[in-house]
Coordinates of C-alpha atoms in Angstrom, one line a residue:
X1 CA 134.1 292.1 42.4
X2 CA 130.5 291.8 43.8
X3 CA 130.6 291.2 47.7
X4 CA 126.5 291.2 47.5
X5 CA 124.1 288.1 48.2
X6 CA 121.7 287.5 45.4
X7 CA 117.9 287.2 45.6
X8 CA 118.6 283.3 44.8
X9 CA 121.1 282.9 47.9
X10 CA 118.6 285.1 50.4
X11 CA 115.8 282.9 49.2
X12 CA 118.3 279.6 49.6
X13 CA 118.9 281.2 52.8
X14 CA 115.4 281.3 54.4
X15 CA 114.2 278.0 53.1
X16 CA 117.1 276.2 54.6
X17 CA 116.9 277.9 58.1
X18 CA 113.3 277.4 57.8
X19 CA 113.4 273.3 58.0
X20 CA 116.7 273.4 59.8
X21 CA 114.4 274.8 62.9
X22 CA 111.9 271.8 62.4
X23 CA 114.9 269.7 62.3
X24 CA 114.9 270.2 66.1
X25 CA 114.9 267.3 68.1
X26 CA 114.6 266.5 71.8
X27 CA 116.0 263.5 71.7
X28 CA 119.7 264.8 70.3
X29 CA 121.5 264.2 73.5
X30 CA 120.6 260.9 74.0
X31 CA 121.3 259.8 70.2
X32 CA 125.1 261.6 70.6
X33 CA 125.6 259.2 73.4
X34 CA 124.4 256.3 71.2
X35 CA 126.1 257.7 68.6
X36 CA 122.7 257.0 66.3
X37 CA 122.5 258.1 63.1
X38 CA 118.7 259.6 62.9
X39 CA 116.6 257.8 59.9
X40 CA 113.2 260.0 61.0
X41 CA 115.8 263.0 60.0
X42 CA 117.0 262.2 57.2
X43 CA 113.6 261.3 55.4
X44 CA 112.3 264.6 56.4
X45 CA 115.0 266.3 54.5
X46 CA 114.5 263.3 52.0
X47 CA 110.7 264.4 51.7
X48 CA 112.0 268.1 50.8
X49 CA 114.4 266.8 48.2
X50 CA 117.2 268.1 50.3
X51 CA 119.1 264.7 49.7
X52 CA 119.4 265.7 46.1
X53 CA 120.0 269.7 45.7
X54 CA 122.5 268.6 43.7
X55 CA 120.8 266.7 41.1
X56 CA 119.4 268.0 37.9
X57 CA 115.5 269.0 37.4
X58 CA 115.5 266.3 34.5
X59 CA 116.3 263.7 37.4
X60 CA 114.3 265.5 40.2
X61 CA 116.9 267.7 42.0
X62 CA 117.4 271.4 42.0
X63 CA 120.6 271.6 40.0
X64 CA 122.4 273.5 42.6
X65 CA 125.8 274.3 42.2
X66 CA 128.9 274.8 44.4
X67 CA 128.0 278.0 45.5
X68 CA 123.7 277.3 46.4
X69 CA 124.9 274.5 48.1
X70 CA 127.4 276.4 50.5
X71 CA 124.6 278.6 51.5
X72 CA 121.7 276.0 51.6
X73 CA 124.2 273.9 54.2
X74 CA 125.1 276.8 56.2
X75 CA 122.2 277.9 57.0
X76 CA 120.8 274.3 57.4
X77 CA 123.8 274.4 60.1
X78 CA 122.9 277.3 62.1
X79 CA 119.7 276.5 63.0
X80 CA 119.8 272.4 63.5
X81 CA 121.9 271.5 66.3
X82 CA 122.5 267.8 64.6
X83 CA 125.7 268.4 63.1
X84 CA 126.4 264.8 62.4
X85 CA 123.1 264.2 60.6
X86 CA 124.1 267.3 58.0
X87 CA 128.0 266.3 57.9
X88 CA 125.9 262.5 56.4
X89 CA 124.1 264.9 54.4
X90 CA 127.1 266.9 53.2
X91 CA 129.4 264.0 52.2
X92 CA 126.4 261.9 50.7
X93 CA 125.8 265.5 48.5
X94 CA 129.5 266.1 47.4
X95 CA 131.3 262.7 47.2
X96 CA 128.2 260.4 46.2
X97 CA 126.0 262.4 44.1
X98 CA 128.3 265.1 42.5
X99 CA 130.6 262.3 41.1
X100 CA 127.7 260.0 39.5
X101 CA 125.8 263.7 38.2
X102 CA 129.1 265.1 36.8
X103 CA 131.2 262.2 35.6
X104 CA 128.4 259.2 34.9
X105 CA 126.8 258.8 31.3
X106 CA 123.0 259.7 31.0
X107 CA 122.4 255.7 30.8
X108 CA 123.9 255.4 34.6
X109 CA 122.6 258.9 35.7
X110 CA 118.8 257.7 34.6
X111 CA 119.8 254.6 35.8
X112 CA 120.1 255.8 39.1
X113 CA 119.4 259.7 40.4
X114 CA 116.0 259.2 40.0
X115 CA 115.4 256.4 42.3
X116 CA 118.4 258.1 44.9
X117 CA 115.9 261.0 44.7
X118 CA 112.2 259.4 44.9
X119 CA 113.6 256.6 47.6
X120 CA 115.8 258.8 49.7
X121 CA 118.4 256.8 49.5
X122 CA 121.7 257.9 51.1
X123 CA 125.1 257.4 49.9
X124 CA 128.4 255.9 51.3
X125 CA 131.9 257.2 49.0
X126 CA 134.3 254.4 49.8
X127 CA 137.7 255.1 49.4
X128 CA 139.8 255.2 52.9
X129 CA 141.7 251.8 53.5
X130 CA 143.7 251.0 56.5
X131 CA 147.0 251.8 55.0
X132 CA 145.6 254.4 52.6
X133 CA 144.2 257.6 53.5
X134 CA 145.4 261.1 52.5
X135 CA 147.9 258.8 50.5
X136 CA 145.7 257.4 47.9
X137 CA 147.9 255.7 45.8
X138 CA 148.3 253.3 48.5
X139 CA 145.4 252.2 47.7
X140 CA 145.1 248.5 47.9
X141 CA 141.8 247.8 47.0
X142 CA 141.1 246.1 43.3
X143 CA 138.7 245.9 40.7
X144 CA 139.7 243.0 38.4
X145 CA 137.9 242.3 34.6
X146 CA 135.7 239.3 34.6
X147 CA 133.5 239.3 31.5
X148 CA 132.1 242.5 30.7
X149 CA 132.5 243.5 34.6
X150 CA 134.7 243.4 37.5
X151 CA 135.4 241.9 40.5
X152 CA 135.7 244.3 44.0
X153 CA 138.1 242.9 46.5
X154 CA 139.4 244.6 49.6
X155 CA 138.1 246.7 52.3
X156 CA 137.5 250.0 52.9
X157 CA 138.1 251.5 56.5
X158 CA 135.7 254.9 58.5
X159 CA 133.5 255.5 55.3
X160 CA 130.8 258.1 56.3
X161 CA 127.4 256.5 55.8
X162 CA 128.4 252.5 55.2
X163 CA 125.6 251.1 58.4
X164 CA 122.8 253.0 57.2
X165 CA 124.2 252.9 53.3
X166 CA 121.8 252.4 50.4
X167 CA 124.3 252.6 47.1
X168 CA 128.3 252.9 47.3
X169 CA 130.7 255.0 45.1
X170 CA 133.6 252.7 45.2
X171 CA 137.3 253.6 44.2
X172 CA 139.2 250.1 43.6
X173 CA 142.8 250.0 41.7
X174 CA 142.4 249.1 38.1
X175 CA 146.1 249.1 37.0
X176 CA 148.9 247.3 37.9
X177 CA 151.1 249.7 39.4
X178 CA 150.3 253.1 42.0
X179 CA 150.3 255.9 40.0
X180 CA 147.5 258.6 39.3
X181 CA 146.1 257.0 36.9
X182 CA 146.0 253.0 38.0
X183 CA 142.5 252.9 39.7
X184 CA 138.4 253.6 38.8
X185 CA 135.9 255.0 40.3
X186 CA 132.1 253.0 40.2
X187 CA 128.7 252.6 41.6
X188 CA 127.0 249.5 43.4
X189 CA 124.1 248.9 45.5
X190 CA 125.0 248.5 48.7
X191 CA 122.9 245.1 49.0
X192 CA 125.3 243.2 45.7
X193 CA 126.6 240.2 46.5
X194 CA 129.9 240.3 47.7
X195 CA 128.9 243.9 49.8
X196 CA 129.6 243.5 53.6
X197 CA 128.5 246.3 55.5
X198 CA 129.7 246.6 59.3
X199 CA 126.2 247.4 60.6
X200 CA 127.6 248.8 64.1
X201 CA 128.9 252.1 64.1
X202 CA 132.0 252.9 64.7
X203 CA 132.5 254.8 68.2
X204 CA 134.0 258.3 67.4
X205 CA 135.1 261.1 69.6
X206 CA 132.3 263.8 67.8
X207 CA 129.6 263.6 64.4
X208 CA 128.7 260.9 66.7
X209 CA 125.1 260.7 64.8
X210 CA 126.9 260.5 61.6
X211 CA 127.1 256.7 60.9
X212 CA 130.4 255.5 60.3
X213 CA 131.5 252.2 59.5
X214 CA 133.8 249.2 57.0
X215 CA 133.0 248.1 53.7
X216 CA 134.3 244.3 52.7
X217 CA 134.1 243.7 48.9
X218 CA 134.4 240.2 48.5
X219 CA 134.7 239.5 44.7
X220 CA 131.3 241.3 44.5
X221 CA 130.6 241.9 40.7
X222 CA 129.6 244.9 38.8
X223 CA 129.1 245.6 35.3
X224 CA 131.5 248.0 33.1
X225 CA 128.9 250.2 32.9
X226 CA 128.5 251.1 36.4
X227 CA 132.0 252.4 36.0
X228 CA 132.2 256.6 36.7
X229 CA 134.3 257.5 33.2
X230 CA 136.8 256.0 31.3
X231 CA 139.3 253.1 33.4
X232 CA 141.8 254.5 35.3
X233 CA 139.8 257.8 35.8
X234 CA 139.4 257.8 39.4
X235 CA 142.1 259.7 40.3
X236 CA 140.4 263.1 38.5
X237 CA 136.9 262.3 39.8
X238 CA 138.5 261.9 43.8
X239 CA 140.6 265.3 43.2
X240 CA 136.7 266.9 42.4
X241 CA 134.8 265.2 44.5
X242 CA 137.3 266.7 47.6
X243 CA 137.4 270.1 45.7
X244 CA 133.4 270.1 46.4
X245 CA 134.0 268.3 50.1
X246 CA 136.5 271.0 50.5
X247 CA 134.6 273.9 49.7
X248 CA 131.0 273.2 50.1
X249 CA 130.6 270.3 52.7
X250 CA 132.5 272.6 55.5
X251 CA 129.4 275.0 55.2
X252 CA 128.0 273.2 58.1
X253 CA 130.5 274.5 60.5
X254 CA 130.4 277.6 59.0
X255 CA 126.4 277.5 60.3
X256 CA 127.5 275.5 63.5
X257 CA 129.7 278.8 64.2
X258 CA 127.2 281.4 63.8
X259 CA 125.0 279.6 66.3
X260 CA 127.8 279.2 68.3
X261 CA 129.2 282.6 68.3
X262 CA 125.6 283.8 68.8
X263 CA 124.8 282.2 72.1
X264 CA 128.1 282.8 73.3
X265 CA 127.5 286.7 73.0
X266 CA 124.3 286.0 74.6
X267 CA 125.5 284.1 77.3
X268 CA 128.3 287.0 78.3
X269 CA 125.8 289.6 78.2
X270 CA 123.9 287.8 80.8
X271 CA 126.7 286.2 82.5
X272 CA 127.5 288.2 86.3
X273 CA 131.2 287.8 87.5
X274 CA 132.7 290.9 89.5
X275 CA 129.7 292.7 88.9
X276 CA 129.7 293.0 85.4
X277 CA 129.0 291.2 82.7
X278 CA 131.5 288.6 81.4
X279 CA 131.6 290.9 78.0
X280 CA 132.4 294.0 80.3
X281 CA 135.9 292.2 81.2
X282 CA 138.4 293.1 77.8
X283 CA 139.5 289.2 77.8
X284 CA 136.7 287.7 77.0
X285 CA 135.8 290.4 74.6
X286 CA 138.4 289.6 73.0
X287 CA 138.1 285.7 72.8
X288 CA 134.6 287.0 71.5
X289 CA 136.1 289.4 68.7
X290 CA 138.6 286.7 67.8
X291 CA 135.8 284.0 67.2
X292 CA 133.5 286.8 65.4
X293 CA 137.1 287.6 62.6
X294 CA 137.7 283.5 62.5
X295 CA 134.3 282.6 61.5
X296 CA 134.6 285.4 58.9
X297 CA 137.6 284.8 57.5
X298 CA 136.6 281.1 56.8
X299 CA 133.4 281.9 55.5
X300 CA 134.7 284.0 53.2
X301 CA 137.5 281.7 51.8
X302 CA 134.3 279.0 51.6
X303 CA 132.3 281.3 49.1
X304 CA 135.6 281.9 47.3
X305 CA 136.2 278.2 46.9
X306 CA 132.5 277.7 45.8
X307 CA 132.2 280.0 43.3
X308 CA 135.6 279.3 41.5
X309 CA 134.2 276.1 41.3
X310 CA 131.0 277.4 39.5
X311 CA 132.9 279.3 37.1
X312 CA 135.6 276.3 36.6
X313 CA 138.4 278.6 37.8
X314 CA 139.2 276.5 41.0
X315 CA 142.1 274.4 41.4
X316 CA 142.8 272.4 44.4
X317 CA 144.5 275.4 46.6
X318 CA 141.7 277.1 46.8
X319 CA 139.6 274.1 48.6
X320 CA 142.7 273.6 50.3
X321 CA 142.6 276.8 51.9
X322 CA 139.3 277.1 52.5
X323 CA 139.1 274.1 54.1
X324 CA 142.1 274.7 56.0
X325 CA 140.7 278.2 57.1
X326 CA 137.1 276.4 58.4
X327 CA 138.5 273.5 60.2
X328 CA 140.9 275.4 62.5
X329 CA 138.1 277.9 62.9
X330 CA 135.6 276.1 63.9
X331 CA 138.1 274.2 66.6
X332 CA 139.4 277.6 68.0
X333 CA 136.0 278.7 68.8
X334 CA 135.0 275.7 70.0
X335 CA 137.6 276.2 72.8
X336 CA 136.8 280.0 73.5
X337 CA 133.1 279.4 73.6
X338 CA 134.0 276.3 76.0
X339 CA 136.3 278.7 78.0
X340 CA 133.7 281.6 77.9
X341 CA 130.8 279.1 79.1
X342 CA 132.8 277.8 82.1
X343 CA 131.4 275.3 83.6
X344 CA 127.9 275.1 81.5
X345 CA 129.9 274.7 79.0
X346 CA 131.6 271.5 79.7
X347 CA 128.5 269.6 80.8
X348 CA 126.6 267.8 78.5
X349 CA 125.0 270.1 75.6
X350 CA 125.9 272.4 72.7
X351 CA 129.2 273.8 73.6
X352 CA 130.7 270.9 74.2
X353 CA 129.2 268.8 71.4
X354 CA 130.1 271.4 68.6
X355 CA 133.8 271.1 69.8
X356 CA 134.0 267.5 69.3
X357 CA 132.3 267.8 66.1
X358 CA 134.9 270.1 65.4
X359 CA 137.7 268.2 66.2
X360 CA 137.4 265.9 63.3
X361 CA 137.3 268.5 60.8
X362 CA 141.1 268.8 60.6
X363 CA 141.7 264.7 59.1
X364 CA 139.1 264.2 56.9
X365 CA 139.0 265.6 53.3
X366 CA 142.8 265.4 53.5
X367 CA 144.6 265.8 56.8
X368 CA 145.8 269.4 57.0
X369 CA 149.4 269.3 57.0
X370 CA 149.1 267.3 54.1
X371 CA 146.9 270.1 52.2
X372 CA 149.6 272.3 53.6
X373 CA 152.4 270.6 52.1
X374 CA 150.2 270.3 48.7
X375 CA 149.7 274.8 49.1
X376 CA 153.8 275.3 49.2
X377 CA 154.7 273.4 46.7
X378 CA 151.8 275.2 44.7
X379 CA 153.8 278.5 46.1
X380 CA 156.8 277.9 45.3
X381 CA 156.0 276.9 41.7
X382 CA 154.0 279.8 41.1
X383 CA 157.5 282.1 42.9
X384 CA 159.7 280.3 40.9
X385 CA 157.2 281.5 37.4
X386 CA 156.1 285.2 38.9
X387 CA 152.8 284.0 38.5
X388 CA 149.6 284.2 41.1
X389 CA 149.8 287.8 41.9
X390 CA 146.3 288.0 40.9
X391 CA 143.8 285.2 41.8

């Protein structure tokens, strides 16, 4: 077991930290009250091929896998305060382009990665409906044959990306009843007939610069070979699209944390109260050492997650957890560095952005008591057998 960070990740590492810095921008504040999704931003990481890390050389990515990616987002994270433009990022990465690169034939992955990558487009992964989030197979939305296609109808509800969208990965029910198996995954341009896109963002409580909006699919038609796999595969491409949400996308609080847990030290040190400094008084030291072993113990659990995926080893526990782990984290801190702050750190700024960035964390990618609920009964199976001593 090899705790060590290669050359690869170090070199990951620096080039991400690198442009996160000239990521910087002035005008953050007053886009996070707009809750404006920053197009300037994203074609600068466009223009450095961020967009597609994931994609294959052939098709003009870097091939990265689970484990790059965890380290390229983190430390995109730690050193660009926009967490809502790299949450975009991280979702158009894991649920748009992992699903067409790993589960589309080479006809629909020429078809399309190369023009994702030279355009910059961005991606939307449409599968939330109003009566159907963690519980998928209450999924309402269809996808009906007409011809040598189908027909989308229904709408799909707080899809990351859908105002600023450029091509869709849809989910739509295929069979007739609401199993597993009963619905298909597929890829559309967002400008098909048929394709509303609710171009004002919805107003959210944090990610407020991440765009999030409704899709309306209104018999729009796409051909059977825009189809991800065979019908009725969706279910298996969702479950690894949110193994790499899961355990790559959360990277960006991982980085949000370290800068967090940085200026927090920083601000203690320098902080007066009583005559010494905040981090002189053992309770806040504390709150301090508590935010140092949270971020830790989440970032670990992240790499974990990445590299079983790498090695196909991972199941969905693993994610689970490490998503788990990450989302509580980053809330946690969010309220110590708050408390440590005082009152600089309710007013308008960092402190108090990064916690309500954080407070999403613990819905999307599967609300947590529902990946808790999934772990147990993934416990008691593995009791009830005497297996998972080792992992």
């Amino acid at each position: 077991m090899d705790f060590s960070t290669s050359p690869r990740h170090r070199d990951i590492a620096r080039r991400m930290a690198a442009l996160g810095r000239d990521l910087q921008d002035p005008g953050l504040a007053e886009r996070d009250r707009q809750g404006r999704f920053s197009r300037e931003l994203w074609s600068t990481l466009a223009r450095q091929r961020v967009h597609a890390l994931t994609v294959a050389p052939e098709h003009g990515g870097e091939g990265f896998g689970a484990l790059d990616l965890v380290f390229a987002l983190e430390a995109l994270a730690e050193h660009c305060e926009d967490t809502g433009l790299l949450f975009a990022l991280a979702a158009h990465l894991c649920a748009c382009l992992h699903p067409l690169a790993r589960f589309g034939d080479p006809a629909l992955q020429q078809r399309w990665l190369p023009a994702i990558v030279q355009e910059g487009q961005i991606g939307a992964h449409a599968i939330t409906e109003a009566g159907a989030g963690s519980d998928i197979n209450a999924m309402r939305c269809t996808a009906t044959r007409d011809g040598d296609g189908y027909r989308l109808h229904g709408e799909k509800r707080y899809i990351t990306n859908a105002p600023v969208c450029d091509f869709i990965v849809v989910h739509a029910r295929t069979g007739a009843g609401k199993g597993f198996l009963d619905y298909s995954a597929f890829v559309l341009d967002s400008r098909t007939p048929g394709v509303q896109l609710s171009h004002k963002p919805h107003e959210k409580v944090g990610l407020r610069t991440t765009a999030m909006g409704d899709i309306r699919f209104d018999g729009a038609w796409v051909h059977a070979s825009q189809r991800l796999g065979a019908e009725g595969n969706g279910g298996p491409i969702f479950q690894a699209s949110m193994a790499w949400e899961r355990s790559c996308l959360f990277a960006i609080y991982l980085g949000a944390m370290r800068r967090q847990l940085r200026r927090t030290c920083q601000h203690a040190e320098t902080r007066v109260q009583f005559g010494q400094p905040l981090i002189a008084h053992q309770a806040i030291a504390h709150r301090i050492a508590d935010m140092h072993v949270r971020l830790e113990s989440a970032r670990l659990a992240c790499l974990k997650a990445a590299w079983e995926l790498d090695h196909a080893q991972s199941g969905q526990d693993t994610p689970a957890m490490a998503k788990l782990l990450v989302s509580e984290a980053s809330i946690r801190n969010g309220l110590d560095a708050l408390h440590i702050h005082g009152a600089s750190g309710v007013l308008e700024g960092d402190v108090e952005r990064q916690l309500r960035n954080a407070l999403p964390s613990t819905l999307f990618s599967g609300g947590n008591e529902v990946l808790k609920d999934q772990l147990l009964r993934q416990l008691r199976r593995e009791l009830r057998h005497g297996t998972g001593q080792a992992r």
